[in-house]
One Martini backbone bead per residue (centre of mass of N, CA, C, O) as a GRO file, in nm:
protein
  152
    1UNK     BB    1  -9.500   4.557   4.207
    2UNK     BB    2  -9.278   4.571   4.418
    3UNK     BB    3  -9.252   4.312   4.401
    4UNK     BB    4  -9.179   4.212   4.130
    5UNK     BB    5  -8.910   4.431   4.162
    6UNK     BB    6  -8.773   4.216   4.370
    7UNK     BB    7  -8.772   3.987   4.169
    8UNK     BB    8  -8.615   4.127   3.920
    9UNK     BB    9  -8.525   4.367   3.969
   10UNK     BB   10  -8.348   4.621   3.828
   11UNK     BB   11  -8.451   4.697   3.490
   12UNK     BB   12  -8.699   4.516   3.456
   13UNK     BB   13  -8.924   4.384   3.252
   14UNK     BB   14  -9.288   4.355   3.290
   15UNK     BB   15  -9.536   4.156   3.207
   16UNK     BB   16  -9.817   4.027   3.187
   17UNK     BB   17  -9.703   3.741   3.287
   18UNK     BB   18  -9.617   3.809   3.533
   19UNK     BB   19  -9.821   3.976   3.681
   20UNK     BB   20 -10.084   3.727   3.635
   21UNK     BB   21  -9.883   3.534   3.861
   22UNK     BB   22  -9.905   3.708   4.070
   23UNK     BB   23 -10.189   3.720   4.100
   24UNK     BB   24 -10.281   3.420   4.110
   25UNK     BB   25 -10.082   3.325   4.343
   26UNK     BB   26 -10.247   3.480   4.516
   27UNK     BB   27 -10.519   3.407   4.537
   28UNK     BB   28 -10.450   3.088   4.564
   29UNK     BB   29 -10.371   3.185   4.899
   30UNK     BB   30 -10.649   3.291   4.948
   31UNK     BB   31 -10.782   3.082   4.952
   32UNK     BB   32 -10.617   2.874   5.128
   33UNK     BB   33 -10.707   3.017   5.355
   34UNK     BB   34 -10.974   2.991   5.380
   35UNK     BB   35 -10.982   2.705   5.372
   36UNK     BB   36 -10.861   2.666   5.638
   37UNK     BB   37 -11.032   2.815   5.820
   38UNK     BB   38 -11.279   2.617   5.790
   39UNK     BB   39 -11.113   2.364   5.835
   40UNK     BB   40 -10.924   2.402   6.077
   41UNK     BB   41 -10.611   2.429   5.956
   42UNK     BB   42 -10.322   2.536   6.098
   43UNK     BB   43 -10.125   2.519   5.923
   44UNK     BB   44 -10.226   2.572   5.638
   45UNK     BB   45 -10.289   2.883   5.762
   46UNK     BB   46 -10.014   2.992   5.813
   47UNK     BB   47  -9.880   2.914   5.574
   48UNK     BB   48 -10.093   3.112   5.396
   49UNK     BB   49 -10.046   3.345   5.527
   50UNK     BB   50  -9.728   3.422   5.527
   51UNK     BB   51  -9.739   3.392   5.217
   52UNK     BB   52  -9.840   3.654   5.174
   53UNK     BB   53  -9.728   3.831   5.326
   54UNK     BB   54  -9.423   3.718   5.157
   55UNK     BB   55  -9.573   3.901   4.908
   56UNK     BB   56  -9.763   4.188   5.049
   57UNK     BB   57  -9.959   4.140   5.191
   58UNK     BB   58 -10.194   4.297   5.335
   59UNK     BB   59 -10.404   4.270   5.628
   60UNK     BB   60 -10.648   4.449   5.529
   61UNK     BB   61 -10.717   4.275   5.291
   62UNK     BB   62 -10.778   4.003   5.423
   63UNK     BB   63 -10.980   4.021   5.619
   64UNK     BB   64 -11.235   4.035   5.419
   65UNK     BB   65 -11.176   3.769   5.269
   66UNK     BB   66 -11.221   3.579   5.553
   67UNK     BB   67 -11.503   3.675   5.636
   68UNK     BB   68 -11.659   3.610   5.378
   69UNK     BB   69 -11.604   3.298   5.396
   70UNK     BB   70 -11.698   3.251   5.685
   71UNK     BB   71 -11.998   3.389   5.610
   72UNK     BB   72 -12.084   3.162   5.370
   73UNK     BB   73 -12.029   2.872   5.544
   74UNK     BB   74 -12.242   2.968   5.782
   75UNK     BB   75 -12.447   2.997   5.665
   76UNK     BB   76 -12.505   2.727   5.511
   77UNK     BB   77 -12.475   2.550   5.818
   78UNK     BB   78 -12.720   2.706   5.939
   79UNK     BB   79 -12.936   2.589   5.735
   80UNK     BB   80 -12.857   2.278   5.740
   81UNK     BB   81 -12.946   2.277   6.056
   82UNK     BB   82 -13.248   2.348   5.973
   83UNK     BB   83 -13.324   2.119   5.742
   84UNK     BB   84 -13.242   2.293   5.448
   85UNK     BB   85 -13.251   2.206   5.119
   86UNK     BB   86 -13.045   2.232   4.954
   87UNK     BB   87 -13.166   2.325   4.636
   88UNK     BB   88 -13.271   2.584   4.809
   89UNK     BB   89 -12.998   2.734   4.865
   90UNK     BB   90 -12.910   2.687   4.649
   91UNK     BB   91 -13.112   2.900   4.458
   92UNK     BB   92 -13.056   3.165   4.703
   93UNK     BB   93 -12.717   3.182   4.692
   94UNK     BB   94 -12.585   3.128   4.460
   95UNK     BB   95 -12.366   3.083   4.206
   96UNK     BB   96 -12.131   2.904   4.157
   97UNK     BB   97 -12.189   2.546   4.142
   98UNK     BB   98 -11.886   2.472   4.260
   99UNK     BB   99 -11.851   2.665   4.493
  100UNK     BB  100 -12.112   2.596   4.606
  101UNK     BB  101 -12.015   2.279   4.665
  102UNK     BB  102 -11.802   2.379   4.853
  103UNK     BB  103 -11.956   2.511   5.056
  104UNK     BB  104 -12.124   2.278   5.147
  105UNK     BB  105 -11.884   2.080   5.235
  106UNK     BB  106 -11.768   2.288   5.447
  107UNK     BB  107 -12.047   2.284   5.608
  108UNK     BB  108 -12.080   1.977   5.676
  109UNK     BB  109 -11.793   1.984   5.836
  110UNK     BB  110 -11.898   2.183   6.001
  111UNK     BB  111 -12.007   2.441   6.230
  112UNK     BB  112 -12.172   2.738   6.312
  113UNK     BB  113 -12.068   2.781   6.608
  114UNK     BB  114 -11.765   2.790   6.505
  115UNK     BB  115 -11.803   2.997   6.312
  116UNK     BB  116 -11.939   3.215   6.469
  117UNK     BB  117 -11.669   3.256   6.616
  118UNK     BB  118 -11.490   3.313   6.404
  119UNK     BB  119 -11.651   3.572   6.318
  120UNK     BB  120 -11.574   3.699   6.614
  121UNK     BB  121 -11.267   3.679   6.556
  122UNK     BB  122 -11.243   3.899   6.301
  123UNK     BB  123 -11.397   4.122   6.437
  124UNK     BB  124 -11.144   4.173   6.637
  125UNK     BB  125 -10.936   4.206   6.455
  126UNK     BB  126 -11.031   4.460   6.305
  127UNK     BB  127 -11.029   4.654   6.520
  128UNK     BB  128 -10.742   4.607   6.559
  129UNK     BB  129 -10.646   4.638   6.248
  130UNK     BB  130 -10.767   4.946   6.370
  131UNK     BB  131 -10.609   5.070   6.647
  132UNK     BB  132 -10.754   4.859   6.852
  133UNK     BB  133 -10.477   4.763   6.958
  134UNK     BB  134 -10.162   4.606   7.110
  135UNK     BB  135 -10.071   4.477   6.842
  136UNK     BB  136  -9.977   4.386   6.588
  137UNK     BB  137 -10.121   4.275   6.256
  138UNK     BB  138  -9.948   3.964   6.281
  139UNK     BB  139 -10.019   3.883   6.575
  140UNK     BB  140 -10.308   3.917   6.577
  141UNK     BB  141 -10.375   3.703   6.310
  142UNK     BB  142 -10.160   3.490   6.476
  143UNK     BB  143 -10.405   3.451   6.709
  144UNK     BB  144 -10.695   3.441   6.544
  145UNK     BB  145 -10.591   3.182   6.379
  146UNK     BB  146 -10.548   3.002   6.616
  147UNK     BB  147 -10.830   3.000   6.759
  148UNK     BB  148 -10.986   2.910   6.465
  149UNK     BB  149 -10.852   2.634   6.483
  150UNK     BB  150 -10.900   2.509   6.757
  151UNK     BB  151 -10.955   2.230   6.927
  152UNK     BB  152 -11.279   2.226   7.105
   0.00000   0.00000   0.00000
């Protein structure tokens, strides 16, 4: 609401369609930061973190979202390594089936030890971003972004 009221001025009306797009707006920035950091697509993922940020998105709340992608990815990744049949995974890990094949894809691009890392990586982030470090929220997140984008 706060964005919402710094972009329309003092005064003005904000009705449900406006609400919306900008709740669209975020989510689908929040998607492009996971699509980035599971492909370790380093500029896509500063550039989707900066703009959650410049949107008003708390730190709390990504790490999270972060997490659970890169966890979902890793998972299916393992499996795929283990040479278990797609159509067992997609049968267990259930879940809408286009999101379902955009993680075996992402998952087939990747592989398991670096995702495992980049999980250990959001984990020390985690950390950090409830007071045991010593860098701002901001800091240690591009910090995070960047080990995990690394090309190894």
């Amino acid at each position: 609401l706060e964005v919402l009221a710094l972009e329309h001025g003092p005064g003005a009306r904000i009705g449900v369609e406006e609400a919306e797009a900008a709740a669209q707006s975020s989510e689908r920035e929040v998607w492009g930061l996971g699509d980035a950091l599971v492909a370790r697509d380093r500029s896509a993922a500063f550039r989707a973190y900066l703009e959650l940020r410049d949107q008003g998105e708390a730190v709390a709340r990504l790490v999270p979202l972060m997490v659970r992608r890169v966890r979902e990815v890793h998972e299916i990744a393992t499996r795929l390594e283990r040479d278990e049949p797609v159509q067992q995974i997609k049968a267990e890990v259930g879940g809408n089936p286009w999101v379902l094949d955009k993680r075996i894809a992402e998952a087939r691009r990747g592989d398991a030890r670096s995702l495992g890392r980049a999980l250990e990586t959001l984990a020390d982030l985690e950390l950090q971003t409830r007071g045991m470090g010593d860098s701002t929220d901001d800091t240690a997140t591009i910090r995070a972004i960047g080990r995990i984008t690394a090309v190894s």
